[in-house]
Amino acid sequence: MNAYEQYMKEISQPMRTELTEAGFRELTSTEEVDEFIHSAEGTSLVVVNSVCGCAAGLARPAVRESLNNNKRPDNLVTVFAGQDREATSRMREYFVGIEPSSPSMAVMKDGKVLHFIPREDIEDHDVEEIVSNLSQAYNKHC
């Protein structure tokens, strides 16, 4: 691992921990992504994490707050754009017809995206709007 990769790994660790402490399982390889997609039962929330400011100030806080909803996904997983490139790329293959976006969030079931929140619906929105968007998706699909 070169100095840049080591630096990025160290700087991104708190961003990873923010989700794993909220109950998310990190998928860091293509094999983990495929295994999850093919074996997950019920609904899943997939968060494409990122080091950008809107992930830190909006996406991750909104995701964590949304889990206080009465209805919520059965499974919580995350991939990290720019860090776990292969895993993120593989997960995006399951987001059929959806442009790559990070951060982003997908409510999925049976390997299919039921609801997707791209970066443009995160950036320039407030946490409450994003929580509402997620909660509506949970109420409809979970």
Short mmCIF file of C-alpha atoms in Angstrom, two decimals:
data_model
loop_
_atom_site.label_atom_id
_atom_site.label_comp_id
_atom_site.label_asym_id
_atom_site.label_seq_id
_atom_site.Cartn_x
_atom_site.Cartn_y
_atom_site.Cartn_z
CA MET A 1 0.00 0.00 0.00
CA ASN A 2 1.43 3.37 -0.99
CA ALA A 3 1.42 6.46 1.25
CA TYR A 4 -1.68 7.91 -0.42
CA GLU A 5 -3.68 4.69 -0.01
CA GLN A 6 -2.61 4.44 3.64
CA TYR A 7 -3.61 8.05 4.28
CA MET A 8 -7.03 7.56 2.66
CA LYS A 9 -7.59 4.36 4.61
CA GLU A 10 -6.83 6.14 7.88
CA ILE A 11 -8.88 9.23 7.07
CA SER A 12 -11.90 7.21 5.92
CA GLN A 13 -12.02 4.90 8.95
CA PRO A 14 -14.21 7.23 11.09
CA MET A 15 -16.57 7.55 8.10
CA ARG A 16 -16.85 3.78 7.95
CA THR A 17 -17.30 3.49 11.71
CA GLU A 18 -20.15 6.00 11.63
CA LEU A 19 -22.20 3.45 9.68
CA THR A 20 -20.91 0.21 11.18
CA GLU A 21 -21.72 1.49 14.68
CA ALA A 22 -25.27 2.11 13.42
CA GLY A 23 -25.54 -1.57 12.44
CA PHE A 24 -24.30 -1.55 8.85
CA ARG A 25 -22.21 -4.38 7.48
CA GLU A 26 -19.39 -3.31 5.19
CA LEU A 27 -19.08 -5.12 1.89
CA THR A 28 -15.48 -4.72 0.74
CA SER A 29 -15.15 -7.25 -2.10
CA THR A 30 -17.09 -8.30 -5.17
CA GLU A 31 -17.60 -11.71 -3.57
CA GLU A 32 -19.17 -10.16 -0.47
CA VAL A 33 -21.49 -8.04 -2.62
CA ASP A 34 -22.60 -11.02 -4.73
CA GLU A 35 -23.09 -13.23 -1.68
CA PHE A 36 -25.17 -10.55 0.03
CA ILE A 37 -27.35 -9.83 -3.02
CA HIS A 38 -28.07 -13.51 -3.60
CA SER A 39 -28.72 -14.45 0.03
CA ALA A 40 -30.37 -11.38 1.61
CA GLU A 41 -33.89 -11.97 2.80
CA GLY A 42 -36.36 -9.12 3.11
CA THR A 43 -35.54 -5.52 2.33
CA SER A 44 -32.10 -3.96 2.41
CA LEU A 45 -30.73 -0.46 2.67
CA VAL A 46 -27.52 -0.09 0.70
CA VAL A 47 -25.48 3.05 1.36
CA VAL A 48 -22.77 4.04 -1.09
CA ASN A 49 -20.53 5.88 1.36
CA SER A 50 -18.12 8.66 0.37
CA VAL A 51 -15.53 11.01 1.85
CA CYS A 52 -17.28 14.11 0.49
CA GLY A 53 -18.84 16.78 2.65
CA CYS A 54 -22.43 15.94 1.76
CA ALA A 55 -21.85 12.36 2.94
CA ALA A 56 -20.49 13.62 6.25
CA GLY A 57 -22.97 16.41 6.89
CA LEU A 58 -26.09 15.00 5.28
CA ALA A 59 -26.10 11.38 4.07
CA ARG A 60 -24.68 9.51 7.06
CA PRO A 61 -26.57 11.56 9.68
CA ALA A 62 -29.82 11.13 7.72
CA VAL A 63 -29.31 7.40 7.31
CA ARG A 64 -28.68 6.94 11.02
CA GLU A 65 -31.69 9.05 11.98
CA SER A 66 -33.93 7.24 9.49
CA LEU A 67 -33.36 3.98 11.34
CA ASN A 68 -35.50 5.32 14.20
CA ASN A 69 -38.54 4.86 11.95
CA ASN A 70 -41.08 2.23 13.01
CA LYS A 71 -40.57 0.47 9.70
CA ARG A 72 -37.02 -0.08 8.54
CA PRO A 73 -35.09 -2.42 6.24
CA ASP A 74 -34.19 -5.91 7.41
CA ASN A 75 -30.58 -5.58 6.22
CA LEU A 76 -28.14 -2.67 6.37
CA VAL A 77 -25.04 -2.76 4.17
CA THR A 78 -22.55 -0.27 2.82
CA VAL A 79 -19.88 -0.01 0.16
CA PHE A 80 -17.32 2.79 0.12
CA ALA A 81 -16.87 4.67 -3.16
CA GLY A 82 -13.26 5.53 -3.89
CA GLN A 83 -12.01 3.12 -1.23
CA ASP A 84 -13.45 -0.31 -1.95
CA ARG A 85 -13.62 0.28 -5.69
CA GLU A 86 -14.34 -3.28 -6.83
CA ALA A 87 -17.12 -3.80 -4.27
CA THR A 88 -18.68 -0.44 -5.13
CA SER A 89 -18.50 -1.16 -8.85
CA ARG A 90 -20.13 -4.57 -8.35
CA MET A 91 -22.93 -3.12 -6.21
CA ARG A 92 -23.59 -0.51 -8.86
CA GLU A 93 -24.09 -3.32 -11.39
CA TYR A 94 -27.16 -4.28 -9.37
CA PHE A 95 -28.46 -0.69 -9.62
CA VAL A 96 -29.73 -1.42 -13.13
CA GLY A 97 -30.32 1.70 -15.22
CA ILE A 98 -29.10 4.04 -12.47
CA GLU A 99 -26.12 6.33 -13.01
CA PRO A 100 -23.25 5.95 -10.50
CA SER A 101 -23.65 8.42 -7.67
CA SER A 102 -21.90 8.87 -4.36
CA PRO A 103 -23.04 9.21 -1.80
CA SER A 104 -26.28 7.44 -2.57
CA MET A 105 -28.78 5.09 -0.97
CA ALA A 106 -30.87 2.24 -2.34
CA VAL A 107 -33.73 0.30 -0.81
CA MET A 108 -33.54 -3.15 -2.39
CA LYS A 109 -35.36 -6.46 -2.27
CA ASP A 110 -34.55 -9.67 -4.15
CA GLY A 111 -31.59 -7.97 -5.82
CA LYS A 112 -33.75 -5.19 -7.30
CA VAL A 113 -33.73 -1.49 -6.47
CA LEU A 114 -37.12 -0.34 -5.18
CA HIS A 115 -36.11 3.21 -4.25
CA PHE A 116 -32.95 5.15 -5.01
CA ILE A 117 -31.62 8.43 -3.60
CA PRO A 118 -28.79 9.84 -5.73
CA ARG A 119 -26.33 12.51 -4.68
CA GLU A 120 -28.49 15.27 -6.21
CA ASP A 121 -31.27 14.36 -3.75
CA ILE A 122 -28.78 14.61 -0.87
CA GLU A 123 -26.64 17.63 -1.75
CA ASP A 124 -28.41 20.95 -1.05
CA HIS A 125 -31.14 19.20 0.97
CA ASP A 126 -31.36 19.14 4.72
CA VAL A 127 -31.11 16.06 6.91
CA GLU A 128 -34.85 16.14 7.66
CA GLU A 129 -35.73 16.03 3.95
CA ILE A 130 -33.47 13.03 3.40
CA VAL A 131 -34.86 11.26 6.48
CA SER A 132 -38.37 11.89 5.16
CA ASN A 133 -37.41 10.49 1.74
CA LEU A 134 -35.97 7.34 3.37
CA SER A 135 -38.89 6.97 5.80
CA GLN A 136 -41.39 7.14 2.95
CA ALA A 137 -39.46 4.40 1.15
CA TYR A 138 -39.37 2.25 4.32
CA ASN A 139 -43.11 2.73 4.88
CA LYS A 140 -43.83 1.70 1.29
CA HIS A 141 -41.40 -1.20 0.89
CA CYS A 142 -40.49 -2.57 4.33
#
